[in-house]
XYZ file of C-alpha atoms in Angstrom:
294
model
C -16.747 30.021 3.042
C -13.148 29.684 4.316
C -14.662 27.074 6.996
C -16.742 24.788 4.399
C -12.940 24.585 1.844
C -10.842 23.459 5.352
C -13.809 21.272 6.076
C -13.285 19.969 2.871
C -9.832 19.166 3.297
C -9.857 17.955 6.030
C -12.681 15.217 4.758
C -10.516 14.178 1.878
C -7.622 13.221 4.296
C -9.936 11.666 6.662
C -11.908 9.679 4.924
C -8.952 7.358 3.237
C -7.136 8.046 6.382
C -9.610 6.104 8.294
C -10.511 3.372 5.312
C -7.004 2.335 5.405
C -6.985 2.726 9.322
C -9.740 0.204 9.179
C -8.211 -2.096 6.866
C -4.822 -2.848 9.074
C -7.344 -2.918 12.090
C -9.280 -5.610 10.022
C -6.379 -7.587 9.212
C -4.822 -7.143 13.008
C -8.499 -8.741 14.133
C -8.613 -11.456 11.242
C -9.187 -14.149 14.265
C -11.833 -11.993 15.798
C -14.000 -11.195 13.011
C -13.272 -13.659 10.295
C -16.309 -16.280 10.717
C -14.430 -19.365 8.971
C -10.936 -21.019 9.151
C -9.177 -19.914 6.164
C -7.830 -23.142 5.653
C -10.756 -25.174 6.002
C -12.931 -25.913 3.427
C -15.495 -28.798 2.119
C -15.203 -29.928 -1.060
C -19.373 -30.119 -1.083
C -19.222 -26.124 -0.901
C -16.868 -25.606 -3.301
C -17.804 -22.375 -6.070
C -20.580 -21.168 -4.225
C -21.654 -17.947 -5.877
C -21.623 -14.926 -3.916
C -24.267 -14.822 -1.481
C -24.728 -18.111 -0.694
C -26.276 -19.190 2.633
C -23.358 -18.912 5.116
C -20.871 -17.380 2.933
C -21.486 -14.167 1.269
C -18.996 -13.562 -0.481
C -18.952 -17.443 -1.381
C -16.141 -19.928 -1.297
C -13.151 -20.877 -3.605
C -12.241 -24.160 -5.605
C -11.437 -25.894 -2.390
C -14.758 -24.640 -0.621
C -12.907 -22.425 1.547
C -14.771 -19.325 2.952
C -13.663 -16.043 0.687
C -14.870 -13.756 3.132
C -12.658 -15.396 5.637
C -9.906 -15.710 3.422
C -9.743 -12.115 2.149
C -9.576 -10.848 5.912
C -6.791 -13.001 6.818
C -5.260 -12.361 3.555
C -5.229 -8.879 4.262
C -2.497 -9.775 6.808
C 0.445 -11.362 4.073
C -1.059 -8.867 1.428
C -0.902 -5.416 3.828
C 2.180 -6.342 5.507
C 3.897 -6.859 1.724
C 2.534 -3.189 0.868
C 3.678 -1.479 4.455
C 6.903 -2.987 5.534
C 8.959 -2.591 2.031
C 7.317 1.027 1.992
C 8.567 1.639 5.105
C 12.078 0.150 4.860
C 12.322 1.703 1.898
C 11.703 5.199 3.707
C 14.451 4.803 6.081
C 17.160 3.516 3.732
C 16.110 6.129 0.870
C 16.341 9.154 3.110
C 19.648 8.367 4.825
C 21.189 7.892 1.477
C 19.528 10.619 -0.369
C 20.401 12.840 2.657
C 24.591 11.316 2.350
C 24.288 12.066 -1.104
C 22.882 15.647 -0.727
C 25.564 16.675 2.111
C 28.162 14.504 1.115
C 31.244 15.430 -1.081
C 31.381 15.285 -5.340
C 32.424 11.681 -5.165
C 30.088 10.487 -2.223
C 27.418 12.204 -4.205
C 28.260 10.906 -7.787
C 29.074 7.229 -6.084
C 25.184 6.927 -4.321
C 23.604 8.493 -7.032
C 24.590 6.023 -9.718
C 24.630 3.312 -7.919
C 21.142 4.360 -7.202
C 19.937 5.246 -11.253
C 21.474 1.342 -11.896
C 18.594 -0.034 -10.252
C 16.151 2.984 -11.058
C 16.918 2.432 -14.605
C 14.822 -1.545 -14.689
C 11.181 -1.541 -14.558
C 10.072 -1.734 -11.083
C 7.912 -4.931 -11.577
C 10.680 -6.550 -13.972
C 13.165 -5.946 -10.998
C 11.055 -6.803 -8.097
C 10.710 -10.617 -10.134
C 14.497 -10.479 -10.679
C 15.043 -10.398 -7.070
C 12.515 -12.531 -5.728
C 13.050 -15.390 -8.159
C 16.673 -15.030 -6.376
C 15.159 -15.868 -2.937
C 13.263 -18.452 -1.676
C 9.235 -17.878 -2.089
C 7.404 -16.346 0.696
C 6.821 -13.277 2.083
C 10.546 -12.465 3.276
C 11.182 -12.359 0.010
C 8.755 -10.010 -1.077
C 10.089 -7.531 1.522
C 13.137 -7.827 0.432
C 12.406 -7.139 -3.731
C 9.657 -4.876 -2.989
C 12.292 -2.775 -0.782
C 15.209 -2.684 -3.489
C 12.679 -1.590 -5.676
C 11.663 1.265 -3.850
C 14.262 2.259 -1.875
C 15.850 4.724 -5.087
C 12.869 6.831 -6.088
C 12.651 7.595 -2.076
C 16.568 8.475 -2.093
C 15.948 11.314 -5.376
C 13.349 13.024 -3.105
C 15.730 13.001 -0.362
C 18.421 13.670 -2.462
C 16.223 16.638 -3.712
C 15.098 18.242 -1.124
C 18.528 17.833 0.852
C 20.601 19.391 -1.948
C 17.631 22.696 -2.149
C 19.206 23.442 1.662
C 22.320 22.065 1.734
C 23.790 25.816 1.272
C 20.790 27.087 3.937
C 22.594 29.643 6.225
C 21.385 27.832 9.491
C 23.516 24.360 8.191
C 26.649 26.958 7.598
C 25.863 28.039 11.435
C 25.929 24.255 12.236
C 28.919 23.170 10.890
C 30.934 26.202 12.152
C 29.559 25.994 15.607
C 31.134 22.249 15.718
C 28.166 19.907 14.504
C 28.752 16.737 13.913
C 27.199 15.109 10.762
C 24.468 13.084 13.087
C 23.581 16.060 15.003
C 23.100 18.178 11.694
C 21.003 15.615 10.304
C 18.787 15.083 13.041
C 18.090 18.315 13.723
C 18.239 20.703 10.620
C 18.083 18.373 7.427
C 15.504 15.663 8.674
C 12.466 18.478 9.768
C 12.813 19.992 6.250
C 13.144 16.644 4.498
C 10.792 14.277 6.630
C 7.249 15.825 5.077
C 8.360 15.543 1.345
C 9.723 12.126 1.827
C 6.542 10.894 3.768
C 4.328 12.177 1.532
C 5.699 10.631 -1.215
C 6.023 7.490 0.699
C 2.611 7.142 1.300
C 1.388 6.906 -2.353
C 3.721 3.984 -2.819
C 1.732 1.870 -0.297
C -1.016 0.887 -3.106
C 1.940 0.157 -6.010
C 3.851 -1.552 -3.194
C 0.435 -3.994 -2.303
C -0.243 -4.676 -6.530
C 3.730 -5.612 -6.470
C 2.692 -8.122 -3.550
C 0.111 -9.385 -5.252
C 2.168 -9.329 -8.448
C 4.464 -11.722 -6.949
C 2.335 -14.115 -4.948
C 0.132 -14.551 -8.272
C 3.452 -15.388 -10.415
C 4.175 -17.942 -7.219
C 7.238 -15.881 -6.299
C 5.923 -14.228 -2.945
C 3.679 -15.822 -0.663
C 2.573 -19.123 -1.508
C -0.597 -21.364 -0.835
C -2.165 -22.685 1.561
C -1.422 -19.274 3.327
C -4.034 -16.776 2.502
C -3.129 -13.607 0.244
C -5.050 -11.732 -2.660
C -2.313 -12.188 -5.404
C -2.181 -15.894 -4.474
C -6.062 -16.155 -4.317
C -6.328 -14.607 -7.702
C -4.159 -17.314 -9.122
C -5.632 -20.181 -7.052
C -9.355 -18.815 -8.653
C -7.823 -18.212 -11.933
C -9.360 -21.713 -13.391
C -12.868 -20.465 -11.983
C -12.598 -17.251 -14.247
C -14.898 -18.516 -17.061
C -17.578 -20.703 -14.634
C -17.503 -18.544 -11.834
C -16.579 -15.210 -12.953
C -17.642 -13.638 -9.533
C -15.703 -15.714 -7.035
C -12.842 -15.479 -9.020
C -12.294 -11.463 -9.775
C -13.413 -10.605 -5.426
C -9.383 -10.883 -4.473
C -8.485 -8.308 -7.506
C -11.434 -6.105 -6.143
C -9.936 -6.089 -2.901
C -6.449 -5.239 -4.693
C -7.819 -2.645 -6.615
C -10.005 -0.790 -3.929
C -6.896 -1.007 -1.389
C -4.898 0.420 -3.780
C -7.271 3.253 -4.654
C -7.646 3.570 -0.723
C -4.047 4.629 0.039
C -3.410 6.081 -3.357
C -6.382 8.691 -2.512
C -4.601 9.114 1.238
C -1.172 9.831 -0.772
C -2.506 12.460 -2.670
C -4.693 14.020 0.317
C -1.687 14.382 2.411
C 0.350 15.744 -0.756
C -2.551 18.462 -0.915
C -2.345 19.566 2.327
C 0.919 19.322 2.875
C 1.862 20.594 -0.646
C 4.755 19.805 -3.180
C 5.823 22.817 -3.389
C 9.233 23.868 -1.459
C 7.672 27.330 -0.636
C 5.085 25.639 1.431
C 7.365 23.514 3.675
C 8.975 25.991 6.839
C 11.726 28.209 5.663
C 15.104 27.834 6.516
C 16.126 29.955 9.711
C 19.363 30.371 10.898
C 20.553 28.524 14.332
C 19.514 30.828 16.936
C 17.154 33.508 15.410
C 13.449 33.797 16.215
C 10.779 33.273 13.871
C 8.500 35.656 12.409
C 4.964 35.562 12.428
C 4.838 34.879 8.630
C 7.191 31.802 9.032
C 5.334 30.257 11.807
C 1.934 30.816 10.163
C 3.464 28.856 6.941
């Protein structure tokens, strides 16, 4: 019994651990496997339904290959979902980590600074900034990482403050510790699983952003291919062509279900809960048998 519920487990992180290992493979190989140009099109194909001799998934208003075009779209349209995620990641756990270990003003200073920008609507502040910048997909990384960066700090800041007052960091700092050593090695293995879990379930919200933006012609912008800025290119098709024109927010909407599903998989096994995350052990002392096992 014990076997078939790990087995389990273990297949619900797999499986969207491998569909969305598939889809950045897919979009690395766009030149490989994508059977058309994605910027070459005849206007004598133009709307072809789904299916269509040549083109299965048909072709747009321009008579440009969609199944071509949502490969190599997956490019612009992954790399807007992964990068600001990841950015974010880096600048939300240094500064949730300063905040957590820093003094009553550092604290107070980072952490509303931080609420400021985690008090505007993500997608009302992601257009702020990018109708700042000039379109493209620089700019999207850019928004996309403001945006995210302070709801990555707060679970930094979080889990930072639960062990600020751990005896093992007390060891540290008497023993002569300077701030990077102490970070590196006793705050970051306590805080690194919390803030990568939660990381991961922003890829999907960070890729409908993307597409947000391309489609309001703030992100990236035609001819080059992406799924937001399909969708808006197709948009006149809606009503004549209903199935040519929804395939880019398909793609959205099953990427985003893709690495929202891995986001909660690794939160399960994982866990949110403090009590399953290593407890804190002081510098030098062994640990027990129960500690390891958790």
């Amino acid at each position: 019994m014990a076997s078939r519920l790990l087995a389990g487990r273990n297949l619900g992180l797999v499986v969207p651990g491998a569909l969305a290992v598939l889809l950045v493979l897919l979009a690395l190989a766009a030149p490989l496997v994508a059977p058309y140009d994605p910027a070459a099109g005849r206007l004598a194909d133009r709307l072809l339904d789904p299916g269509s001799p040549g083109h299965p998934l048909g072709t747009d208003g321009q008579g440009r290959d969609l199944l071509s075009r949502l490969i190599w779209a997956g490019r612009a349209s992954l790399t807007g979902g992964l990068v600001p995620v990841t950015v974010a990641t880096v600048a939300g756990t240094l500064l949730g980590i300063a905040a957590g270990l820093g003094g009553r003003f550092t604290e107070q200073a980072l952490l509303r600074t931080l609420d400021v920008l985690y008090a505007f609507p993500g997608v009302l502040l992601a257009i702020a900034i990018a109708s700042l910048l000039t379109p493209g997909l620089g700019a999207t990384v850019l928004a996309l990482s403001v945006v995210l960066t302070p709801a990555v700090a707060r679970v930094a800041f979080t889990e930072t403050r639960r062990i600020r007052t751990a005896e093992y960091l007390e060891a540290a700092r008497v023993s002569g510790a300077g701030w990077g050593a102490l970070v590196l090695r006793q705050v970051a293995p306590v805080v690194a699983p919390v803030v990568l879990v939660y990381a991961s379930s922003l890829v999907g919200l960070a890729v409908v952003y993307a597409a947000g933006l391309s489609f309001l012609g703030l992100g990236v912008a035609p001819p080059t291919a992406e799924w937001g800025a399909m969708l808006d290119e197709l948009r006149p098709a809606l009503l004549t062509h209903p199935w040519v024109a929804v395939l880019p927010a398909l793609v959205i909407l099953a990427v985003s279900v893709v690495f929202n599903t891995l986001g909660e998989a690794l939160r399960t096994r994982v866990g949110d809960a403090a009590a399953q995350l290593p407890r804190p052990v002081p510098t030098g002392s062994p640990r027990t048998s129960e500690q390891v096992e958790r």
